[in-house]
């Protein structure tokens, strides 16, 4: 096979395609003599103007013809002035566009790249480049070159290419040596490389299977991996068994490594209800702190105003609401308790009570802040209360440490939130780590109101603190169960309660706000969903397509979100001449697409559409539309309400198409119309809590499309995955160190 390998050398003329996740690229390589060949393979971050030496073989692609498949490559920096000009004009270096590149190359010629690396301050000799900008260009050039070399090293060893950026920022030019010395550094917080890939690399370079570093990394990986299942800790015996099986080593070896990690304070071991459990330190600290702060708020109480009864009556008079006895009790409790948990399903008056509490706090002269876990939930809270609300992350002034890449909050114990009362909605979405950060920032004197529905899906992150608080029996709780008459007229509300009580929703009433459309095949389901979004609801019910949200229990399969997004894009936003696209992974983003941010980005810049303000931060769950794609600048612009955000093409992994989304992703949001698919899927996803959550996302109309037997199965499947969480036991005092 090696006899078939050839070597090509040339200059990249164009980058046809590149995958930022795995480094795969398709290039046009100018090999001299006017000849251009197509080169494919793992070539991270290729740039037009680069000179490559590629070792590989010729293949024949059924659609694209003859191609050269790269197996090894060596990057040769551009040599001539023309090559360097092409290289820099590609905007590989921030701050250098075609015009600036021409001035720099005109000044320094063939020595341009040497100057940029060794003497970047000399760039200030070029008209239009300040000393500060010259230094920034030099730093960016060195970062880009070093990062790309590291990326090549990673892809060569089947390590995630995108990990190179974070690793280079942490370790700089010593990164390769550090990784060779201890590959398991890559599994540390902030890098979070997949353990399997790191372990394979470690075996490649000769690290033995019973190496202390490998065993310890395996233990910590098991605990970290189980955070994604919602677990704050693992029982010690389960941790030892799982790690032993993962690493194929004796349990005694793992047990000894656990002891060592506990001694090094890299793990915490304690007893919960007579069971020995093991935590990562930050999870243990979060649970203990939350327990202490919650009990402090409960014990402290607050000085109730002497005229509380008359204030509560005035709330009813001024708002024109005839509160039920239970609602009036909740408003009064908010005036005298240091902490209050309010819970209830749809139609039970949670919003009405919140408005009453805000009115009461206004009378008391209290400064109140409102927050929710996601941008969509915060927007909804603001709409229903008429008050400004923010995400919890924005309230806490979240940011990213540029040195470590880890998140931090500017608001904390030493710099608390400036408020007399803090109200947080959609508490079922808040995990233990976020609650920990929130409680650190709430002033000691403030009142804390936590509102939520424990029957919604639990948080994506570890723990279920709202449920733990409710079940502990030691914190003040107002549970709302009465469904008010107006809400009883809504089949959405009544069916949500039926599902929550384990009863089948009413599917035959076709004259209300809740409908069921039966489908017997995936193709029929896709056609039905597409027809509803594209024509039936917009034309017959006056609901525009952008106010309809398709929800699915699962991402995978023929009617999961991935497949439906492709189908819905084709129908709602088809390709057209002049409409730009950008391929990324298995999806092509297109101007006009509906997209969703899928992780918190605290540093990305946004600007108001009318240019009246600038700011930073886009958050998980924010939904917008693609308004522009610029292939030359390699940016895609997304409009979120009235904020414009420019994404580099390398950042497109932060976005997903949002014509269809999972029920989990919809939590905290409300849509004018919801179409829910009910088809096959994993048993954990076809559950009562998923169905209940989906139904409660609809404001005016809900349509279930699929199989009635799937709906019945979801109603019957009340099983919730068990989470190892200790907050309830800690609140009850059932712990031992």
XYZ file of C-alpha atoms in Angstrom:
737
model
C 0.000 0.000 0.000
C 2.860 2.378 0.834
C 4.126 2.000 -2.758
C 0.948 3.765 -3.946
C 1.609 6.854 -1.824
C 2.581 10.019 -3.672
C 3.724 13.474 -2.590
C 2.161 16.661 -3.887
C 3.443 20.153 -3.165
C 1.574 23.320 -3.941
C -0.335 26.383 -2.795
C -3.957 26.325 -1.612
C -5.993 28.168 -4.192
C -9.372 27.768 -2.523
C -10.953 26.071 0.486
C -14.088 24.330 -0.772
C -15.192 22.856 2.569
C -13.910 22.514 6.095
C -15.344 20.878 9.213
C -14.199 22.761 12.300
C -15.051 19.824 14.567
C -12.768 17.172 13.073
C -10.473 19.123 10.762
C -11.718 17.472 7.549
C -11.327 19.727 4.502
C -11.659 19.815 0.726
C -9.087 22.023 -1.033
C -8.071 23.160 -4.467
C -4.273 22.839 -4.552
C -2.266 24.638 -7.245
C 0.607 22.238 -7.931
C 2.314 24.264 -10.682
C 2.188 24.306 -14.413
C -1.323 25.693 -14.292
C -2.589 22.435 -12.801
C -5.073 22.380 -9.903
C -6.047 19.206 -8.025
C -8.690 18.481 -5.396
C -7.204 17.398 -2.051
C -9.349 15.900 0.728
C -8.501 14.754 4.240
C -7.794 15.945 7.762
C -6.265 19.373 7.175
C -7.190 21.633 10.135
C -7.835 25.322 9.455
C -6.565 25.523 5.862
C -6.162 28.991 4.356
C -5.853 30.124 0.755
C -2.216 31.018 0.034
C -0.717 28.357 2.276
C 1.920 26.051 0.830
C 1.435 22.346 1.623
C 3.437 19.177 1.125
C 0.823 16.407 1.083
C 1.463 12.657 1.172
C -1.439 10.476 0.072
C -3.047 8.568 -2.764
C -5.435 9.116 -5.631
C -9.033 7.997 -5.214
C -12.133 8.166 -7.384
C -15.207 9.705 -5.763
C -18.547 8.592 -7.294
C -19.871 12.181 -7.402
C -16.786 14.412 -7.472
C -14.381 12.366 -9.569
C -10.623 12.065 -9.098
C -9.307 13.381 -5.768
C -6.077 13.211 -3.801
C -6.676 11.793 -0.310
C -4.171 13.202 2.194
C -2.714 10.862 4.809
C 0.138 13.072 6.009
C 0.878 16.714 5.437
C 3.525 19.287 6.187
C 2.705 22.969 6.224
C 5.226 25.193 4.473
C 4.628 28.825 5.244
C 4.057 31.048 2.183
C 7.364 32.122 0.678
C 6.880 34.689 -2.057
C 5.297 38.090 -1.648
C 2.309 37.024 -3.750
C 1.759 33.877 -1.665
C 2.003 35.861 1.574
C -0.419 38.467 0.225
C -2.939 35.749 -0.656
C -2.447 34.148 2.760
C -2.993 37.363 4.759
C -5.837 38.567 2.516
C -7.841 35.509 3.565
C -8.413 37.247 6.929
C -6.737 34.427 8.828
C -5.313 37.076 11.170
C -7.800 39.322 12.951
C -7.180 42.947 12.080
C -5.759 42.215 8.620
C -7.966 42.437 5.544
C -6.945 42.595 1.887
C -6.037 46.317 1.944
C -3.994 46.089 5.143
C -2.345 42.905 3.850
C -1.303 44.738 0.670
C 0.284 47.567 2.679
C 2.145 45.155 4.986
C 3.486 43.009 2.136
C 4.318 46.146 0.163
C 6.473 47.264 3.091
C 8.167 43.997 4.099
C 7.847 41.743 1.045
C 9.121 38.177 1.467
C 10.115 38.918 5.096
C 6.552 39.747 6.180
C 5.860 36.572 8.175
C 9.285 36.660 9.845
C 8.569 40.233 10.948
C 5.108 39.276 12.239
C 6.533 36.455 14.355
C 9.873 37.915 15.534
C 9.456 41.701 15.407
C 5.712 42.469 15.332
C 6.288 45.970 16.702
C 7.739 46.894 13.285
C 4.263 46.531 11.770
C 3.620 49.998 13.219
C 5.851 51.291 10.398
C 2.905 50.560 8.075
C 0.437 53.412 7.616
C -2.763 52.766 9.561
C -1.272 50.308 12.088
C -0.740 51.586 15.623
C 1.773 50.087 18.040
C -1.047 48.495 20.007
C -2.530 46.978 16.864
C 0.921 45.781 15.772
C 1.376 43.895 19.049
C -2.128 42.409 18.776
C -1.433 41.214 15.220
C 1.829 39.597 16.349
C 0.106 37.798 19.227
C -2.718 36.633 16.965
C -0.246 35.346 14.353
C 1.772 33.368 16.891
C -1.428 32.004 18.449
C -2.823 31.001 15.067
C 0.376 29.247 13.935
C 0.945 27.491 17.266
C -2.685 26.513 17.621
C -2.789 25.051 14.144
C 0.361 23.015 14.705
C -1.181 21.688 17.911
C -4.417 20.939 16.053
C -2.473 18.895 13.513
C -0.828 16.989 16.364
C -4.241 16.293 17.916
C -5.886 15.123 14.708
C -2.878 12.901 13.985
C -3.568 11.122 17.283
C -7.390 11.096 16.935
C -7.836 13.721 19.658
C -10.626 16.308 19.122
C -9.267 19.047 16.866
C -11.327 21.777 18.547
C -9.628 20.928 21.858
C -6.403 22.447 20.520
C -7.631 26.008 21.018
C -8.281 25.584 24.757
C -5.104 23.554 25.279
C -2.903 26.104 23.528
C -4.395 28.953 25.562
C -3.562 27.073 28.767
C -0.108 25.716 27.949
C 1.103 27.722 24.959
C 4.164 26.410 23.131
C 4.761 23.776 25.840
C 1.408 22.078 25.112
C 2.784 19.111 23.144
C 5.435 18.369 25.785
C 2.850 18.659 28.572
C 0.441 16.298 26.809
C 3.185 13.753 26.094
C 4.252 13.863 29.746
C 0.704 13.376 31.077
C -2.078 12.906 28.501
C -4.696 12.841 31.252
C -4.204 16.586 31.743
C -6.616 16.878 28.836
C -9.457 15.498 30.958
C -9.135 18.274 33.539
C -11.875 20.882 33.955
C -11.615 23.547 31.307
C -10.304 21.102 28.707
C -12.794 18.258 29.218
C -11.444 15.994 26.479
C -13.274 12.683 25.937
C -11.654 10.154 28.250
C -11.711 7.394 25.630
C -9.718 9.430 23.098
C -7.165 10.489 25.714
C -6.842 6.932 27.002
C -6.181 5.596 23.495
C -3.469 8.185 22.989
C -1.928 7.304 26.370
C -1.742 3.644 25.359
C -0.149 4.695 22.042
C 2.718 6.427 23.818
C 3.280 3.556 26.221
C 1.562 4.546 29.475
C 0.777 1.265 31.316
C -2.788 0.250 32.132
C -2.239 0.403 35.906
C -0.485 3.783 35.883
C -1.585 5.863 38.882
C -2.485 8.841 36.675
C -4.708 6.660 34.484
C -6.608 5.158 37.443
C -7.165 8.543 39.062
C -8.268 10.118 35.793
C -10.672 7.205 35.237
C -12.262 7.718 38.663
C -12.739 11.428 38.110
C -14.052 10.770 34.619
C -16.743 8.459 36.022
C -17.895 11.159 38.431
C -17.760 13.882 35.768
C -19.526 11.722 33.192
C -22.332 10.976 35.647
C -22.968 14.694 36.112
C -24.574 14.546 32.654
C -27.067 12.051 34.104
C -27.921 14.521 36.864
C -25.891 12.807 39.614
C -24.116 14.941 42.227
C -22.230 11.937 43.640
C -21.906 8.171 43.303
C -22.022 5.541 46.046
C -18.421 4.473 46.594
C -19.022 0.812 45.728
C -20.706 1.749 42.423
C -17.903 4.178 41.585
C -15.227 1.547 42.207
C -17.058 -1.108 40.185
C -17.728 1.234 37.233
C -14.123 2.449 37.118
C -12.779 -1.092 37.400
C -14.871 -2.139 34.403
C -13.986 0.993 32.433
C -10.230 0.527 32.847
C -10.123 -3.291 33.074
C -8.228 -3.196 36.378
C -8.813 -4.809 39.774
C -11.280 -3.130 42.150
C -8.598 -3.021 44.836
C -6.426 -0.825 42.621
C -9.321 1.575 42.130
C -10.155 1.587 45.840
C -6.568 2.562 46.676
C -6.708 5.358 44.082
C -9.931 6.680 45.637
C -8.141 6.803 49.019
C -5.268 8.740 47.463
C -7.591 11.240 45.785
C -9.484 11.798 49.041
C -6.182 12.427 50.843
C -5.200 14.901 48.120
C -8.599 16.604 48.584
C -9.395 15.956 44.924
C -12.446 13.928 46.016
C -14.752 14.155 49.036
C -16.060 11.034 50.787
C -18.906 11.205 53.278
C -21.978 9.343 54.502
C -25.559 10.027 53.400
C -28.331 8.096 55.156
C -25.794 5.422 56.128
C -24.304 5.023 52.607
C -20.700 5.973 51.814
C -20.662 8.262 48.799
C -18.004 10.116 46.807
C -18.236 13.626 45.367
C -16.155 15.872 43.185
C -15.262 18.737 45.546
C -17.245 21.440 43.747
C -20.452 19.366 43.930
C -19.968 18.631 47.623
C -19.272 22.290 48.369
C -22.337 23.342 46.356
C -24.693 21.022 48.241
C -23.349 21.948 51.677
C -23.431 25.672 50.932
C -26.955 25.556 49.478
C -28.210 23.688 52.536
C -26.695 26.246 54.911
C -27.931 29.297 53.005
C -31.452 27.957 52.479
C -31.794 27.145 56.178
C -30.380 30.572 57.063
C -33.070 32.279 54.974
C -35.738 30.058 56.535
C -34.583 30.711 60.122
C -33.998 34.429 59.743
C -37.419 35.317 58.420
C -38.076 38.965 57.688
C -39.683 41.756 59.624
C -43.289 41.815 58.402
C -44.711 45.328 58.055
C -47.175 46.262 60.791
C -49.848 46.981 58.167
C -49.355 43.744 56.232
C -53.048 42.750 56.244
C -54.171 46.126 54.905
C -51.360 46.028 52.310
C -52.544 42.639 51.059
C -56.104 43.973 50.791
C -54.813 46.973 48.866
C -53.035 44.640 46.451
C -56.394 43.038 45.612
C -58.088 46.429 45.282
C -55.392 48.017 43.096
C -54.974 45.000 40.809
C -58.695 44.295 40.595
C -58.120 40.609 41.329
C -60.337 38.580 43.638
C -57.666 36.362 45.151
C -58.556 32.947 46.494
C -57.759 32.237 50.129
C -54.662 30.238 49.134
C -53.405 32.985 46.832
C -53.891 35.594 49.547
C -51.963 33.382 51.984
C -49.088 33.145 49.485
C -48.908 36.933 49.049
C -48.989 37.431 52.819
C -46.239 34.794 53.298
C -44.042 36.653 50.832
C -44.278 39.667 53.117
C -43.147 37.842 56.261
C -40.904 34.961 55.179
C -37.205 35.114 54.369
C -37.711 32.397 51.770
C -40.836 31.066 50.067
C -41.270 28.268 47.517
C -44.325 28.604 45.261
C -45.344 25.646 43.144
C -48.261 24.668 40.946
C -49.256 23.483 37.493
C -50.764 25.475 34.603
C -53.893 27.495 35.374
C -53.314 27.514 39.154
C -52.470 31.209 39.342
C -48.683 31.363 39.790
C -48.474 34.416 37.510
C -51.338 36.133 39.344
C -49.574 35.598 42.665
C -46.271 36.923 41.298
C -47.963 40.122 40.192
C -49.537 40.445 43.647
C -46.206 39.886 45.411
C -44.534 42.518 43.228
C -47.340 44.964 44.069
C -46.916 44.197 47.775
C -43.148 44.707 47.617
C -43.701 48.052 45.873
C -45.879 49.144 48.808
C -43.160 48.004 51.207
C -40.556 50.050 49.332
C -38.483 46.990 48.394
C -36.229 46.795 45.365
C -37.067 43.548 43.535
C -35.201 41.733 40.773
C -36.697 39.006 38.582
C -34.723 36.180 36.980
C -35.141 32.857 35.168
C -32.678 30.207 33.971
C -32.887 30.907 30.202
C -33.334 33.901 27.950
C -36.688 32.636 26.697
C -37.940 32.032 30.247
C -36.754 35.481 31.335
C -38.508 37.111 28.376
C -41.718 35.262 29.208
C -41.467 36.293 32.887
C -41.021 39.900 31.816
C -44.058 39.704 29.527
C -46.408 38.254 32.170
C -45.311 40.575 35.008
C -44.688 43.769 33.046
C -41.325 44.078 34.814
C -37.780 43.702 33.561
C -36.406 40.171 34.041
C -33.003 38.733 33.210
C -31.359 35.361 33.001
C -29.731 34.187 36.223
C -26.374 34.290 34.438
C -26.868 37.901 33.388
C -28.087 38.829 36.885
C -24.898 37.337 38.308
C -22.798 39.067 35.597
C -21.302 35.896 34.185
C -18.042 36.002 32.266
C -15.238 33.767 31.018
C -11.768 33.917 32.528
C -9.490 34.461 29.488
C -6.641 32.564 31.145
C -8.510 29.391 32.088
C -11.543 29.497 29.821
C -13.740 28.799 32.876
C -16.893 30.685 33.772
C -17.021 33.059 36.724
C -19.675 35.335 38.243
C -18.890 38.928 39.179
C -21.761 38.890 41.682
C -20.941 36.822 44.778
C -20.692 37.060 48.570
C -18.307 40.009 48.459
C -20.221 41.759 45.647
C -23.888 40.753 46.154
C -26.901 41.598 44.028
C -28.310 45.024 44.884
C -31.860 44.062 45.804
C -34.204 43.641 48.759
C -36.030 40.734 47.117
C -35.073 38.182 44.492
C -37.739 36.236 42.574
C -36.656 33.295 40.400
C -39.096 31.559 38.058
C -38.800 28.132 36.347
C -36.811 26.751 39.263
C -37.201 23.173 38.018
C -34.533 24.033 35.426
C -31.943 25.186 37.984
C -29.211 22.685 38.874
C -27.247 22.601 42.121
C -24.219 24.476 40.739
C -26.297 27.385 39.455
C -28.292 27.543 42.698
C -24.986 27.629 44.581
C -23.825 30.643 42.558
C -27.193 32.376 42.951
C -27.324 31.922 46.734
C -23.791 33.283 47.036
C -24.968 36.524 45.457
C -28.293 37.022 47.282
C -27.821 39.557 50.141
C -28.394 38.262 53.673
C -31.234 40.725 54.274
C -33.103 39.939 51.053
C -36.277 37.936 50.615
C -36.005 34.964 48.242
C -39.009 33.687 46.259
C -38.488 30.490 44.234
C -41.245 29.590 41.765
C -41.598 26.428 39.705
C -43.404 23.267 38.737
C -41.669 20.118 40.058
C -43.525 17.959 37.546
C -41.601 19.552 34.686
C -38.434 17.888 33.454
C -35.481 18.095 35.864
C -32.430 20.269 35.124
C -29.974 19.267 32.429
C -27.185 19.688 34.988
C -26.612 17.811 38.265
C -29.154 17.583 41.066
C -32.802 18.632 41.306
C -32.609 21.272 44.039
C -36.144 22.618 43.658
C -37.608 19.136 44.048
C -35.262 18.407 46.968
C -36.309 21.628 48.702
C -40.004 20.820 48.290
C -39.621 17.225 49.512
C -37.419 18.128 52.481
C -40.372 19.489 54.449
C -38.227 22.096 56.216
C -38.764 25.168 53.973
C -41.925 27.312 53.637
C -43.952 26.105 50.625
C -47.134 27.351 48.981
C -48.548 24.617 46.723
C -51.282 25.779 44.347
C -53.702 23.083 43.211
C -56.939 24.878 42.322
C -57.481 25.325 38.580
C -59.307 28.596 38.019
C -62.485 28.769 35.955
C -60.985 30.622 32.998
C -58.178 28.078 32.782
C -60.710 25.235 32.892
C -61.982 26.399 29.513
C -58.609 25.515 27.983
C -58.147 21.907 26.922
C -54.375 22.538 26.972
C -54.548 23.241 30.716
C -56.990 20.453 31.524
C -55.116 17.856 29.460
C -51.831 18.856 31.107
C -53.376 18.094 34.495
C -54.880 14.848 33.209
C -51.456 13.710 32.000
C -49.842 14.733 35.279
C -52.360 12.584 37.153
C -51.697 9.588 34.897
C -54.846 9.950 32.794
C -55.080 9.998 28.998
C -55.528 13.484 27.537
C -58.791 14.120 25.721
C -57.893 13.622 22.049
C -61.308 13.620 20.360
C -62.434 17.214 21.021
C -61.630 18.976 17.739
C -63.235 22.332 18.638
C -60.870 23.599 21.296
C -57.168 24.446 21.553
C -55.869 20.860 21.719
C -55.903 18.504 18.716
C -54.618 15.049 17.826
C -53.783 14.015 14.247
C -53.128 10.318 13.712
C -50.303 9.187 11.401
C -49.327 5.640 10.529
C -45.906 6.190 8.952
C -42.910 8.457 9.373
C -43.439 9.866 5.891
C -47.060 10.742 6.698
C -45.950 12.366 9.949
C -43.334 14.493 8.168
C -45.885 15.592 5.544
C -48.450 16.438 8.227
C -46.047 18.486 10.337
C -44.705 20.320 7.276
C -48.202 21.045 5.996
C -49.306 22.416 9.370
C -46.306 24.759 9.574
C -46.268 25.879 5.956
C -49.963 26.231 5.100
C -52.706 24.979 7.394
C -51.986 27.003 10.534
C -50.855 30.201 8.766
C -53.742 30.165 6.289
C -56.629 28.734 8.342
C -55.792 29.963 11.859
C -53.697 33.040 11.144
C -50.656 31.741 13.032
C -47.442 32.612 11.138
C -44.824 29.874 10.721
C -42.355 31.761 12.922
C -44.831 31.513 15.846
C -45.165 27.737 15.528
C -42.710 25.477 17.355
C -42.292 21.817 16.507
C -41.241 19.733 19.525
C -39.926 16.164 19.520
C -39.014 13.846 22.385
C -35.813 12.857 20.565
C -33.165 14.173 18.182
C -32.622 10.915 16.318
C -34.660 8.890 13.845
C -36.745 9.713 10.811
C -38.980 12.117 12.752
C -36.464 13.394 15.302
C -35.370 17.022 15.355
C -32.365 16.469 13.062
C -34.494 15.000 10.245
C -37.419 17.390 10.724
C -35.162 20.444 10.661
C -33.899 19.383 7.240
C -37.467 18.828 5.995
C -38.869 22.037 7.475
C -35.982 24.129 6.171
C -36.625 22.806 2.671
C -40.303 23.798 2.908
C -40.153 27.020 4.945
C -36.819 28.435 3.757
C -35.803 26.753 0.499
C -32.577 27.505 -1.343
C -32.815 30.341 -3.833
C -30.493 32.352 -6.075
C -28.747 35.020 -4.030
C -29.628 33.355 -0.700
C -26.292 32.504 0.922
C -25.595 29.259 2.764
C -22.873 27.862 4.979
C -22.425 24.114 5.474
C -21.478 23.022 8.977
C -21.507 19.361 9.962
C -24.644 17.693 8.606
C -26.569 20.944 8.193
C -26.343 23.941 5.843
C -27.267 27.191 7.573
C -29.142 29.466 5.194
C -30.117 33.118 5.318
C -33.629 33.219 6.761
C -33.176 30.115 8.940
C -34.514 29.947 12.480
C -31.627 28.999 14.802
C -31.022 28.439 18.495
C -27.980 29.114 20.677
C -27.152 25.825 22.431
C -24.625 26.931 25.033
C -23.962 30.040 27.085
C -21.466 32.422 25.477
C -20.757 35.301 27.838
C -18.169 37.093 25.710
C -19.728 37.249 22.252
C -20.626 40.801 21.242
C -24.098 41.952 20.240
C -25.376 45.269 18.952
C -28.877 46.677 18.898
C -30.467 46.587 15.478
C -30.845 50.383 15.587
C -27.179 50.733 16.721
C -28.347 52.348 19.990
C -26.378 50.020 22.274
C -23.695 47.335 22.471
C -23.370 44.444 24.898
C -22.084 40.927 25.425
C -23.646 37.519 25.994
C -25.940 35.106 24.166
C -27.447 32.287 26.196
C -28.494 28.679 25.837
C -32.026 28.538 24.409
C -32.030 31.968 22.740
C -33.780 31.743 19.360
C -33.078 34.019 16.407
C -32.925 34.120 12.630
C -29.995 34.176 10.223
C -30.017 37.569 8.500
C -26.666 37.497 6.692
C -23.831 35.143 5.721
C -20.532 36.686 4.574
C -18.212 34.094 2.975
C -15.333 36.568 2.666
C -15.447 37.683 6.306
C -16.360 34.098 7.315
C -19.173 35.337 9.527
C -22.870 34.599 9.975
C -25.125 37.251 11.514
C -28.087 36.214 13.672
C -30.884 38.503 14.859
C -32.186 37.796 18.399
C -35.252 40.001 18.895
C -33.555 43.402 18.359
C -29.920 42.274 18.893
C -27.523 41.380 16.075
C -24.705 38.891 16.732
C -21.848 38.046 14.350
C -20.545 34.461 14.555
C -17.228 33.371 13.076
C -17.702 30.220 11.024
C -15.608 28.444 13.670
C -18.348 29.271 16.220
C -21.205 27.663 14.311
C -21.087 24.670 16.653
C -22.852 26.980 19.131
C -25.943 27.058 16.908
C -28.578 24.549 15.867
C -31.507 24.853 13.476
C -34.642 25.533 15.515
C -37.622 24.766 13.283
C -37.859 21.647 15.455
C -36.301 21.191 18.895
C -36.379 18.640 21.681
C -38.848 19.034 24.522
C -35.887 19.372 26.880
C -34.623 22.392 24.932
C -38.073 24.028 25.073
C -38.196 24.160 28.868
C -38.906 27.616 30.226
C -40.318 28.811 26.894
C -43.861 29.404 25.702
C -45.027 29.428 22.092
C -48.224 30.581 20.468
C -48.620 27.161 18.825
C -46.845 23.854 19.506
C -46.793 20.760 17.291
C -45.624 17.700 19.240
C -44.539 14.509 17.489
C -45.491 11.220 19.172
C -43.573 8.358 17.556
C -40.954 5.792 18.483
C -38.007 6.642 20.694
C -35.924 5.797 23.734
C -38.083 4.793 26.715
C -36.555 7.489 28.931
C -37.729 10.128 26.450
C -41.236 8.754 25.929
C -42.264 9.642 29.474
C -45.067 11.385 31.294
C -42.852 14.299 32.332
C -41.780 14.874 28.689
C -45.422 14.870 27.526
C -46.503 17.151 30.385
C -43.661 19.585 29.727
C -44.441 19.706 26.001
C -48.143 20.394 26.553
C -47.422 23.231 28.960
C -45.236 25.002 26.364
C -48.310 25.928 24.247
C -50.124 29.191 24.860
C -52.968 29.114 22.273
C -52.798 25.836 20.369
C -51.317 22.363 20.800
C -51.395 19.651 18.138
C -50.046 16.141 18.749
C -49.123 14.357 15.532
C -48.394 10.636 15.511
C -49.639 7.535 17.283
C -52.266 7.428 19.993
C -50.553 4.348 21.459
C -47.354 6.398 21.863
C -49.294 9.064 23.758
C -50.774 6.329 25.978
C -47.317 4.880 26.592
C -45.972 8.296 27.607
C -48.841 8.794 30.066
C -48.207 5.383 31.624
C -44.429 5.824 31.784
C -44.165 7.793 35.031
C -40.663 6.512 35.725
C -38.130 9.249 36.407
C -34.468 8.441 36.213
C -33.054 8.364 39.732
C -30.588 11.097 40.563
C -27.981 10.818 43.283
C -28.541 14.115 45.075
C -27.958 14.837 48.738
C -29.602 18.235 49.238
C -32.876 16.884 50.654
C -31.039 14.718 53.200
C -28.751 17.600 54.131
C -31.709 19.916 54.704
C -33.216 17.199 56.914
C -29.925 16.732 58.799
C -29.443 13.101 57.716
C -25.738 13.322 56.903
C -22.438 12.340 58.466
C -18.960 13.483 57.532
